[in-house]
Short mmCIF file of C-alpha atoms in Angstrom, two decimals:
data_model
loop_
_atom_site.label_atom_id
_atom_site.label_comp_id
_atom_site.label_asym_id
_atom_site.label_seq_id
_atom_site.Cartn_x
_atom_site.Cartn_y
_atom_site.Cartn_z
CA UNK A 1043 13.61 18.65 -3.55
CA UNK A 1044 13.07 17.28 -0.13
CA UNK A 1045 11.14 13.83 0.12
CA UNK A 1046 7.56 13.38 0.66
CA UNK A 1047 7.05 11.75 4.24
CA UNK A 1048 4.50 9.43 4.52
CA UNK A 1049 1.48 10.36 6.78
CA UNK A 1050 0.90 9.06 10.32
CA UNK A 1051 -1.78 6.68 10.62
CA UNK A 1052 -2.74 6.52 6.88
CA UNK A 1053 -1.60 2.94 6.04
CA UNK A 1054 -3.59 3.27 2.54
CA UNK A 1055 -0.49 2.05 0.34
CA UNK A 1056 -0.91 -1.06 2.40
CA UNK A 1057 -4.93 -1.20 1.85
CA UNK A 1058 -6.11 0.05 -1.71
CA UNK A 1059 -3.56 -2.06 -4.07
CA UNK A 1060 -3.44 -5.97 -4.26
CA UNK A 1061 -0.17 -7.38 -3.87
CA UNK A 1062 0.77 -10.32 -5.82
CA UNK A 1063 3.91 -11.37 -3.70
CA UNK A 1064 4.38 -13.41 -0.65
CA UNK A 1065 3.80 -11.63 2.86
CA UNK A 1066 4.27 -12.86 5.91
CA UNK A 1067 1.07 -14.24 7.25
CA UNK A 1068 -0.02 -13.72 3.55
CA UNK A 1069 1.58 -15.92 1.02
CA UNK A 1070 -1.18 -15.54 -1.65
CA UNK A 1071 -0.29 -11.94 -1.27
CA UNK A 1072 -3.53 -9.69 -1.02
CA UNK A 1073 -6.12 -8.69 -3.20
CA UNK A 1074 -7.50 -4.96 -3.56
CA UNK A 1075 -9.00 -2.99 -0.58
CA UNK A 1076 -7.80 -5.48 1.56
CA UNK A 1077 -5.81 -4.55 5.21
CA UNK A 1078 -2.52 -5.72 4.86
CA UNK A 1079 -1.86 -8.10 7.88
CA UNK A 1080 1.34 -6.60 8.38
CA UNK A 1081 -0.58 -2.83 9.06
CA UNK A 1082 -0.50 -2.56 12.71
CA UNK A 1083 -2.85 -0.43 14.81
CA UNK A 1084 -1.43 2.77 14.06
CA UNK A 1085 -0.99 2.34 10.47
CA UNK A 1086 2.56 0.98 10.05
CA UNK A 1087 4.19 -1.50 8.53
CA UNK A 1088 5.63 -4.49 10.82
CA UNK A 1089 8.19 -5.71 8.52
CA UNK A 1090 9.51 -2.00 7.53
CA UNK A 1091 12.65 -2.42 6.47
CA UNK A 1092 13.09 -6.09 6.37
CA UNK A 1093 14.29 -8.47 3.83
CA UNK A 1094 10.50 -10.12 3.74
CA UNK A 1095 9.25 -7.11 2.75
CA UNK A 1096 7.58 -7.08 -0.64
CA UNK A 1097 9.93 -5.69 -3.15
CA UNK A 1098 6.82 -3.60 -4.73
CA UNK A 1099 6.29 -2.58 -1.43
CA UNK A 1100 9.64 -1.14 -0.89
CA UNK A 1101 9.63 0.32 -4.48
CA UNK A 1102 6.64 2.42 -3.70
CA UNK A 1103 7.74 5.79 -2.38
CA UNK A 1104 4.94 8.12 -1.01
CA UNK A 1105 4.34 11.57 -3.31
CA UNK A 1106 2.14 14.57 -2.85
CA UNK A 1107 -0.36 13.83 -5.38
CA UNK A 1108 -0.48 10.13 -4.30
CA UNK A 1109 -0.93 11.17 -0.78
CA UNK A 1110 -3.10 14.05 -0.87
CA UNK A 1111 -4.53 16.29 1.86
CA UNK A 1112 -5.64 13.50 3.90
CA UNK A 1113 -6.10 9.58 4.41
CA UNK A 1114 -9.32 9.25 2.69
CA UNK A 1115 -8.01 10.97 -0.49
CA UNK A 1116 -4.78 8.42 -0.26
CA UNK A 1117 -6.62 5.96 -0.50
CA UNK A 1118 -9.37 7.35 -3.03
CA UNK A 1119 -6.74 8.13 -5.38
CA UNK A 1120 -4.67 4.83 -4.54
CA UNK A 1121 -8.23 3.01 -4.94
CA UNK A 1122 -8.79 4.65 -8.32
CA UNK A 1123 -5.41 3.84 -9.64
CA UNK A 1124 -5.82 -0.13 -8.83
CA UNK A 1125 -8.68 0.01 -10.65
CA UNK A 1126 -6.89 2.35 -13.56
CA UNK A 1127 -4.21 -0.32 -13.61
CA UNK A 1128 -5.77 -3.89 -13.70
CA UNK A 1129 -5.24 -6.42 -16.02
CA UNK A 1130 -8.43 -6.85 -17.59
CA UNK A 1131 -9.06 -10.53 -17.21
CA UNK A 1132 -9.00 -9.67 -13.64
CA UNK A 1133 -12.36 -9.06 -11.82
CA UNK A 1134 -12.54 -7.57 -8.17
#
């Protein structure tokens, strides 16, 4: 089965989920819904590739169902599984 490329200008893996790890120009990580400073202006990651890329980052591989038809329902469905998957002692 061939892989699932990830969409141009999409970027919502690097919006919807919060990101506990160090990233450059974000050691805190990120929390939720928030642009990844790393996202540049046409939705791609800076540090692609690199050794100071988040290993969780790296890990997550793009799919059909996560990806959906379009952007918005990337990150509707990336939004919704955040939320699905939160500790709960942790508020937004």
């Amino acid at each position: 089965m061939p892989e699932h490329a990830c969409r141009p200008g999409c970027g919502a893996c690097c919006i919807a989920p919060s990101i506990t790890s160090p990233i450059p120009g974000m050691p805190n990580g990120k929390p939720a819904g928030v642009r990844c400073v790393q996202l540049d202006e046409q939705a791609r990651c800076r540090i692609f590739g690199r050794p100071e890329r988040p290993a969780c980052c790296s890990g997550l591989q793009p799919q059909p169902q996560m990806c959906g038809a379009s952007a918005a329902q990337a990150l509707a469905w990336l939004t919704q599984l955040e939320a699905d998957t939160r500790p709960a002692d942790v508020h937004p």
